[in-house]
């Protein structure tokens, strides 16, 4: 049992998820949070912020050569963003599955973008795309003390270990 717990702890990871200004303005916060929550992932940090354009440029620095970069950063800084950290086994990859393909025209029905968005420039949600990006994005958006450490009551039922 102890061994199982140790393996389990080692597999836990965290991802950065943000509801972009369009998702916030469209009243989709509860809908989106509930999809992560019902899956069994654990919310460890959340805040509503209006990022500056400079901050948006940092967040999307990998895309600075793309033609849509400027518009994307203007958009991200145009209103409140709900920044979150979610924790769970496989949450980085599975979070991307819940979100769906970048272009909502190509996202499967049942995914967040597939069900709730129509165009790539207003695809309502961001999710880290890998372990390193997740770490960098969590560090960019949150101070260490903003990450709440707690044992979720549901955890033993979600994972089947005590
Ligand atoms: P994501 O990881 O699925 O969000 O996609 P990317 O990291 O490739 O792109 C970041 C964000 O840039 C996307 O979520 C879109 O909001 C935006 N974006 C990506 N490709 C395009 C594009 O071709 N046109 C426009 N207008 N925006 C784009
Ligand atoms: Mg991305």
XYZ file of N, CA and C and ligand atoms in Angstrom:
515
model
N 0.826 -1.220 0.000
C 0.000 0.000 0.000
C 0.856 1.263 0.000
N 1.898 1.249 0.860
C 2.783 2.418 0.925
C 3.463 2.629 -0.428
N 3.905 1.511 -1.016
C 4.558 1.604 -2.325
C 3.624 2.222 -3.359
N 2.390 1.765 -3.317
C 1.397 2.269 -4.271
C 1.243 3.788 -4.120
N 1.205 4.237 -2.864
C 1.075 5.675 -2.596
C 2.263 6.453 -3.143
N 3.451 5.857 -2.980
C 4.654 6.561 -3.447
C 4.646 6.711 -4.967
N 4.284 5.631 -5.643
C 4.211 5.667 -7.098
C 3.193 6.727 -7.505
N 2.076 6.692 -6.810
C 0.995 7.598 -7.111
C 1.428 9.064 -6.968
N 2.125 9.378 -5.853
C 2.583 10.748 -5.620
C 3.526 11.194 -6.731
N 4.358 10.276 -7.194
C 5.337 10.616 -8.233
C 4.656 10.958 -9.558
N 3.453 10.414 -9.766
C 2.775 10.643 -11.045
C 1.946 11.933 -11.067
N 1.767 12.553 -9.903
C 0.979 13.783 -9.834
C 1.690 14.902 -10.589
N 0.943 15.636 -11.359
C 1.550 16.789 -12.025
C 0.574 17.954 -12.011
N 1.087 19.110 -12.387
C 0.274 20.320 -12.393
C 0.313 20.995 -13.760
N -0.791 21.630 -14.103
C -0.840 22.360 -15.371
C -1.458 23.734 -15.165
N -1.098 24.652 -16.053
C -1.670 25.991 -16.017
C -2.818 26.067 -17.023
N -3.975 26.443 -16.513
C -5.175 26.589 -17.358
C -5.696 28.011 -17.188
N -6.036 28.672 -18.293
C -6.588 30.021 -18.175
C -7.840 30.153 -19.038
N -8.880 30.723 -18.451
C -10.059 31.087 -19.245
C -9.796 32.488 -19.765
N -9.733 32.613 -21.070
C -9.375 33.880 -21.710
C -10.551 34.878 -21.601
N -10.289 36.159 -21.944
C -11.348 37.170 -21.769
C -12.688 36.817 -22.431
N -12.654 36.126 -23.561
C -13.921 35.762 -24.223
C -14.707 34.747 -23.386
N -14.015 33.799 -22.789
C -14.682 32.804 -21.948
C -15.273 33.422 -20.694
N -14.527 34.370 -20.106
C -15.019 35.066 -18.911
C -16.248 35.903 -19.271
N -16.124 36.700 -20.343
C -17.229 37.590 -20.735
C -18.469 36.816 -21.153
N -18.289 35.621 -21.698
C -19.437 34.823 -22.138
C -20.072 34.013 -21.006
N -19.542 34.179 -19.799
C -20.153 33.503 -18.649
C -19.880 32.007 -18.620
N -18.692 31.615 -19.089
C -18.389 30.179 -19.187
C -17.470 29.661 -18.076
N -17.210 30.501 -17.066
C -16.279 30.086 -15.998
C -16.762 28.802 -15.310
N -17.991 28.799 -14.852
C -18.487 27.638 -14.099
C -18.510 26.387 -14.971
N -18.950 26.555 -16.209
C -19.008 25.429 -17.156
C -17.622 24.797 -17.347
N -16.618 25.648 -17.515
C -15.263 25.142 -17.783
C -14.664 24.518 -16.518
N -14.786 25.218 -15.402
C -14.243 24.665 -14.153
C -14.896 23.317 -13.858
N -16.183 23.212 -14.104
C -16.880 21.972 -13.740
C -16.367 20.786 -14.547
N -15.910 21.026 -15.760
C -15.400 19.902 -16.570
C -14.112 19.333 -15.974
N -13.248 20.218 -15.478
C -12.014 19.747 -14.828
C -12.329 19.121 -13.469
N -13.249 19.728 -12.758
C -13.601 19.265 -11.412
C -14.283 17.892 -11.463
N -15.231 17.739 -12.367
C -15.966 16.465 -12.460
C -15.084 15.324 -12.912
N -14.070 15.644 -13.722
C -13.130 14.617 -14.166
C -12.393 13.996 -12.981
N -12.143 14.816 -11.965
C -11.415 14.332 -10.790
C -10.115 15.077 -10.541
N -9.851 16.102 -11.362
C -8.654 16.913 -11.129
C -8.895 17.870 -9.966
N -7.790 18.320 -9.376
C -7.869 19.147 -8.162
C -7.400 20.574 -8.449
N -8.212 21.539 -8.065
C -7.862 22.948 -8.235
C -6.906 23.361 -7.121
N -5.722 23.846 -7.469
C -4.772 24.249 -6.426
C -4.470 25.746 -6.414
N -4.925 26.466 -7.444
C -4.770 27.922 -7.440
C -5.750 28.526 -8.432
N -6.268 29.700 -8.087
C -7.180 30.395 -9.003
C -7.189 31.887 -8.690
N -7.177 32.712 -9.732
C -7.352 34.165 -9.546
C -7.821 34.814 -10.846
N -8.553 35.924 -10.674
C -9.047 36.683 -11.819
C -8.127 37.885 -12.004
N -7.508 37.981 -13.179
C -6.551 39.071 -13.416
C -6.714 39.649 -14.813
N -6.403 40.943 -14.943
C -6.310 41.545 -16.272
C -4.822 41.692 -16.570
N -4.280 40.823 -17.416
C -2.840 40.893 -17.672
C -2.497 42.118 -18.525
N -1.329 42.694 -18.313
C -0.875 43.783 -19.186
C -0.484 43.180 -20.536
N -0.328 44.033 -21.524
C 0.090 43.515 -22.833
C 1.490 42.900 -22.735
N 2.334 43.538 -21.952
C 3.705 43.027 -21.760
C 3.679 41.621 -21.138
N 2.784 41.438 -20.192
C 2.645 40.128 -19.550
C 2.139 39.093 -20.571
N 1.166 39.499 -21.381
C 0.626 38.597 -22.411
C 1.740 38.194 -23.386
N 2.617 39.153 -23.713
C 3.743 38.854 -24.619
C 4.686 37.829 -23.993
N 4.874 37.925 -22.685
C 5.709 36.926 -21.995
C 5.046 35.557 -22.047
N 3.749 35.542 -21.760
C 3.022 34.270 -21.751
C 3.102 33.581 -23.116
N 2.963 34.369 -24.180
C 2.939 33.792 -25.532
C 4.283 33.975 -26.257
N 5.393 34.090 -25.522
C 6.680 34.415 -26.157
C 7.065 33.450 -27.283
N 6.650 32.183 -27.167
C 6.975 31.186 -28.206
C 6.367 31.536 -29.560
N 5.344 32.371 -29.549
C 4.614 32.660 -30.789
C 4.957 34.028 -31.363
N 6.053 34.642 -30.880
C 6.306 36.051 -31.244
C 6.567 36.288 -32.720
N 6.947 35.248 -33.445
C 7.163 35.418 -34.889
C 5.878 35.236 -35.707
N 4.829 34.803 -35.064
C 3.601 34.499 -35.827
C 2.833 35.785 -36.157
N 2.173 35.816 -37.312
C 1.476 37.052 -37.723
C 0.357 37.476 -36.763
N -0.211 36.516 -36.044
C -1.331 36.843 -35.151
C -0.878 37.232 -33.747
N 0.465 37.261 -33.510
C 0.990 37.477 -32.150
C 0.482 38.775 -31.507
N 0.560 39.865 -32.248
C 0.176 41.159 -31.681
C -1.311 41.185 -31.302
N -2.146 40.723 -32.217
C -3.587 40.677 -31.955
C -3.916 39.752 -30.792
N -3.188 38.652 -30.719
C -3.403 37.678 -29.641
C -3.077 38.299 -28.279
N -1.970 39.045 -28.226
C -1.570 39.672 -26.956
C -2.510 40.819 -26.590
N -2.955 41.577 -27.597
C -3.970 42.615 -27.337
C -5.220 41.971 -26.756
N -5.611 40.857 -27.350
C -6.826 40.182 -26.902
C -6.690 39.654 -25.475
N -5.570 38.967 -25.192
C -5.418 38.375 -23.847
C -5.422 39.446 -22.763
N -4.938 40.646 -23.127
C -4.865 41.717 -22.129
C -6.097 42.634 -22.168
N -7.132 42.218 -22.914
C -8.291 43.105 -23.105
C -9.334 43.009 -21.988
N -9.157 42.101 -21.058
C -10.153 41.951 -19.994
C -9.730 40.882 -19.012
N -10.620 40.574 -18.062
C -10.260 39.584 -17.042
C -9.989 38.194 -17.629
N -8.954 37.579 -17.075
C -8.581 36.194 -17.401
C -8.678 35.410 -16.095
N -9.271 34.227 -16.120
C -9.291 33.389 -14.911
C -8.112 32.415 -14.994
N -7.092 32.712 -14.192
C -5.866 31.898 -14.195
C -5.993 30.806 -13.137
N -5.635 29.584 -13.521
C -5.793 28.457 -12.591
C -4.628 27.495 -12.693
N -4.417 26.755 -11.605
C -3.516 25.605 -11.643
C -4.339 24.391 -11.237
N -4.288 23.346 -12.058
C -4.983 22.088 -11.782
C -3.959 20.981 -11.594
N -4.264 20.091 -10.668
C -3.340 19.004 -10.341
C -4.017 17.656 -10.554
N -3.228 16.679 -10.981
C -3.755 15.315 -11.104
C -2.852 14.455 -11.948
N -3.143 13.179 -11.935
C -2.359 12.260 -12.756
C -2.658 12.534 -14.231
N -1.626 12.825 -14.992
C -1.794 13.055 -16.428
C -2.534 14.329 -16.785
N -2.591 15.286 -15.850
C -3.448 16.462 -16.067
C -2.968 17.359 -17.219
N -1.680 17.342 -17.524
C -1.194 18.212 -18.614
C -1.771 17.720 -19.947
N -1.550 16.450 -20.229
C -2.007 15.896 -21.497
C -3.540 15.793 -21.550
N -4.125 15.319 -20.446
C -5.574 15.140 -20.475
C -6.310 16.483 -20.464
N -5.682 17.490 -19.809
C -6.252 18.838 -19.838
C -6.368 19.328 -21.280
N -5.347 19.052 -22.092
C -5.375 19.430 -23.510
C -6.487 18.683 -24.252
N -6.720 17.436 -23.846
C -7.823 16.671 -24.467
C -9.177 17.273 -24.122
N -9.328 17.657 -22.842
C -10.592 18.285 -22.430
C -10.815 19.580 -23.205
N -9.707 20.308 -23.447
C -9.789 21.599 -24.141
C -10.118 21.419 -25.624
N -9.493 20.461 -26.274
C -9.718 20.233 -27.710
C -8.702 20.959 -28.580
N -8.771 20.736 -29.882
C -7.805 21.306 -30.831
C -7.842 22.831 -30.809
N -6.692 23.441 -31.152
C -6.541 24.904 -31.136
C -7.652 25.595 -31.930
N -7.926 25.078 -33.120
C -8.978 25.659 -33.968
C -10.310 24.974 -33.640
N -11.249 25.725 -33.075
C -12.531 25.112 -32.680
C -13.269 24.426 -33.824
N -12.952 24.816 -35.071
C -13.563 24.120 -36.218
C -13.075 22.675 -36.288
N -11.906 22.440 -35.680
C -11.325 21.086 -35.729
C -11.420 20.372 -34.388
N -11.887 21.053 -33.353
C -12.037 20.418 -32.047
C -13.215 19.453 -32.094
N -13.047 18.300 -31.461
C -14.145 17.320 -31.425
C -15.304 17.849 -30.562
N -16.540 17.511 -30.934
C -17.653 17.757 -30.017
C -17.360 17.037 -28.698
N -17.777 17.625 -27.618
C -17.473 17.029 -26.308
C -16.287 17.700 -25.645
N -15.447 18.360 -26.453
C -14.346 19.131 -25.868
C -14.837 20.560 -25.568
N -14.060 21.261 -24.754
C -14.464 22.624 -24.372
C -14.546 23.531 -25.601
N -13.492 23.527 -26.409
C -13.540 24.384 -27.614
C -14.537 23.861 -28.626
N -14.650 22.544 -28.754
C -15.606 21.949 -29.691
C -17.036 22.326 -29.340
N -17.331 22.330 -28.068
C -18.709 22.606 -27.641
C -19.015 24.099 -27.521
N -17.977 24.906 -27.242
C -18.272 26.274 -26.778
C -17.632 27.399 -27.588
N -16.849 27.073 -28.620
C -16.185 28.131 -29.399
C -16.291 27.832 -30.887
N -16.059 28.873 -31.697
C -16.231 28.721 -33.148
C -14.971 29.079 -33.940
N -14.231 30.108 -33.504
C -13.066 30.541 -34.294
C -11.784 30.513 -33.455
N -10.648 30.346 -34.152
C -9.357 30.160 -33.472
C -8.939 31.378 -32.649
N -9.309 32.565 -33.118
C -8.925 33.795 -32.407
C -9.746 34.040 -31.147
N -10.806 33.247 -30.944
C -11.655 33.374 -29.734
C -11.984 31.958 -29.254
N -10.923 31.266 -28.842
C -11.111 29.848 -28.476
C -11.157 29.615 -26.968
N -11.443 30.661 -26.232
C -11.873 30.737 -24.821
C -10.965 30.191 -23.717
N -9.994 29.355 -24.045
C -9.220 28.719 -22.971
C -7.790 28.421 -23.406
N -6.900 28.496 -22.437
C -5.497 28.117 -22.647
C -5.151 26.954 -21.729
N -4.292 26.050 -22.198
C -3.761 24.983 -21.345
C -2.323 24.691 -21.718
N -1.478 24.490 -20.725
C -0.062 24.200 -20.978
C 0.072 22.959 -21.868
N 1.114 22.989 -22.731
C 1.254 21.879 -23.690
C 2.327 20.857 -23.320
N 2.970 20.996 -22.155
C 3.988 20.016 -21.761
C 4.500 20.328 -20.367
N 5.326 19.445 -19.844
C 5.801 19.559 -18.466
C 6.584 20.854 -18.229
N 7.506 21.164 -19.130
C 8.330 22.371 -18.962
C 7.498 23.637 -19.099
N 6.638 23.654 -20.118
C 5.768 24.829 -20.324
C 4.870 25.021 -19.112
N 4.356 23.913 -18.581
C 3.477 24.001 -17.410
C 4.224 24.661 -16.253
N 5.436 24.218 -15.997
C 6.225 24.808 -14.903
C 6.456 26.291 -15.146
N 6.886 26.631 -16.360
C 7.167 28.038 -16.694
C 5.911 28.901 -16.543
N 4.792 28.398 -17.046
C 3.556 29.194 -17.011
C 3.032 29.353 -15.581
N 3.125 28.296 -14.791
C 2.696 28.399 -13.386
C 3.563 29.441 -12.672
N 4.874 29.411 -12.930
C 5.786 30.392 -12.307
C 5.536 31.819 -12.781
N 5.137 31.951 -14.043
C 4.864 33.291 -14.572
C 3.595 33.882 -13.943
N 2.562 33.067 -13.784
C 1.248 33.579 -13.370
C 1.044 33.580 -11.858
N 1.752 32.687 -11.157
C 1.506 32.550 -9.714
C 2.778 32.631 -8.889
N 2.642 33.213 -7.686
C 3.715 33.151 -6.696
C 3.587 31.800 -5.994
N 4.700 31.234 -5.509
C 4.626 29.913 -4.877
C 3.575 29.843 -3.765
N 3.441 30.936 -2.996
C 2.492 30.907 -1.869
C 1.022 30.967 -2.319
N 0.797 31.228 -3.588
C -0.583 31.219 -4.098
C -1.060 29.806 -4.463
N -0.131 28.859 -4.476
C -0.501 27.467 -4.763
C -0.886 26.817 -3.442
N -2.125 26.367 -3.366
C -2.650 25.870 -2.093
C -2.419 24.365 -1.986
N -1.776 23.986 -0.894
C -1.499 22.577 -0.683
C -2.548 21.986 0.261
N -3.322 21.049 -0.225
C -4.338 20.418 0.630
C -4.662 19.027 0.103
N -5.214 18.207 0.966
C -5.646 16.878 0.540
C -7.122 16.956 0.176
N -7.411 16.636 -1.056
C -8.812 16.636 -1.480
C -9.504 15.399 -0.924
N -10.687 15.610 -0.404
C -11.476 14.514 0.139
C -11.800 13.468 -0.931
N -11.912 13.932 -2.159
C -12.304 13.032 -3.250
C -11.155 12.148 -3.722
N -9.938 12.553 -3.382
C -8.755 11.925 -3.964
C -8.740 10.398 -3.826
N -9.067 9.910 -2.640
C -8.995 8.463 -2.428
C -10.041 7.719 -3.259
N -11.109 8.423 -3.601
C -12.145 7.795 -4.426
C -11.802 7.912 -5.903
N -11.151 8.982 -6.278
C -10.761 9.160 -7.677
C -9.639 8.186 -8.051
N -8.683 7.989 -7.105
C -7.498 7.194 -7.429
C -7.532 5.792 -6.834
N -8.431 5.558 -5.891
C -8.520 4.233 -5.294
C -7.399 3.877 -4.363
N -6.659 4.901 -3.880
C -5.637 4.669 -2.849
C -5.898 5.624 -1.691
N -5.492 5.209 -0.483
C -5.777 6.059 0.676
C -4.659 7.061 0.951
P -3.081 26.324 -28.088
O -1.909 25.776 -27.299
O -4.036 25.255 -28.523
O -3.787 27.459 -27.382
O -2.495 26.902 -29.462
P -1.109 27.681 -29.782
O -0.181 27.611 -28.623
O -0.634 27.186 -31.094
O -1.610 29.171 -30.006
C -1.924 29.987 -28.907
C -3.183 30.766 -29.224
O -2.943 31.597 -30.343
C -4.377 29.910 -29.637
O -5.088 29.373 -28.544
C -5.201 30.905 -30.408
O -5.923 31.750 -29.515
C -4.135 31.742 -31.085
N -3.897 31.258 -32.445
C -3.230 30.128 -32.827
N -3.213 29.999 -34.149
C -3.884 31.078 -34.632
C -4.209 31.535 -35.947
O -3.891 30.903 -36.946
N -4.914 32.709 -36.015
C -5.272 33.424 -34.923
N -5.961 34.560 -35.096
N -4.990 33.027 -33.684
C -4.306 31.871 -33.530
Mg -0.100 26.660 -26.811
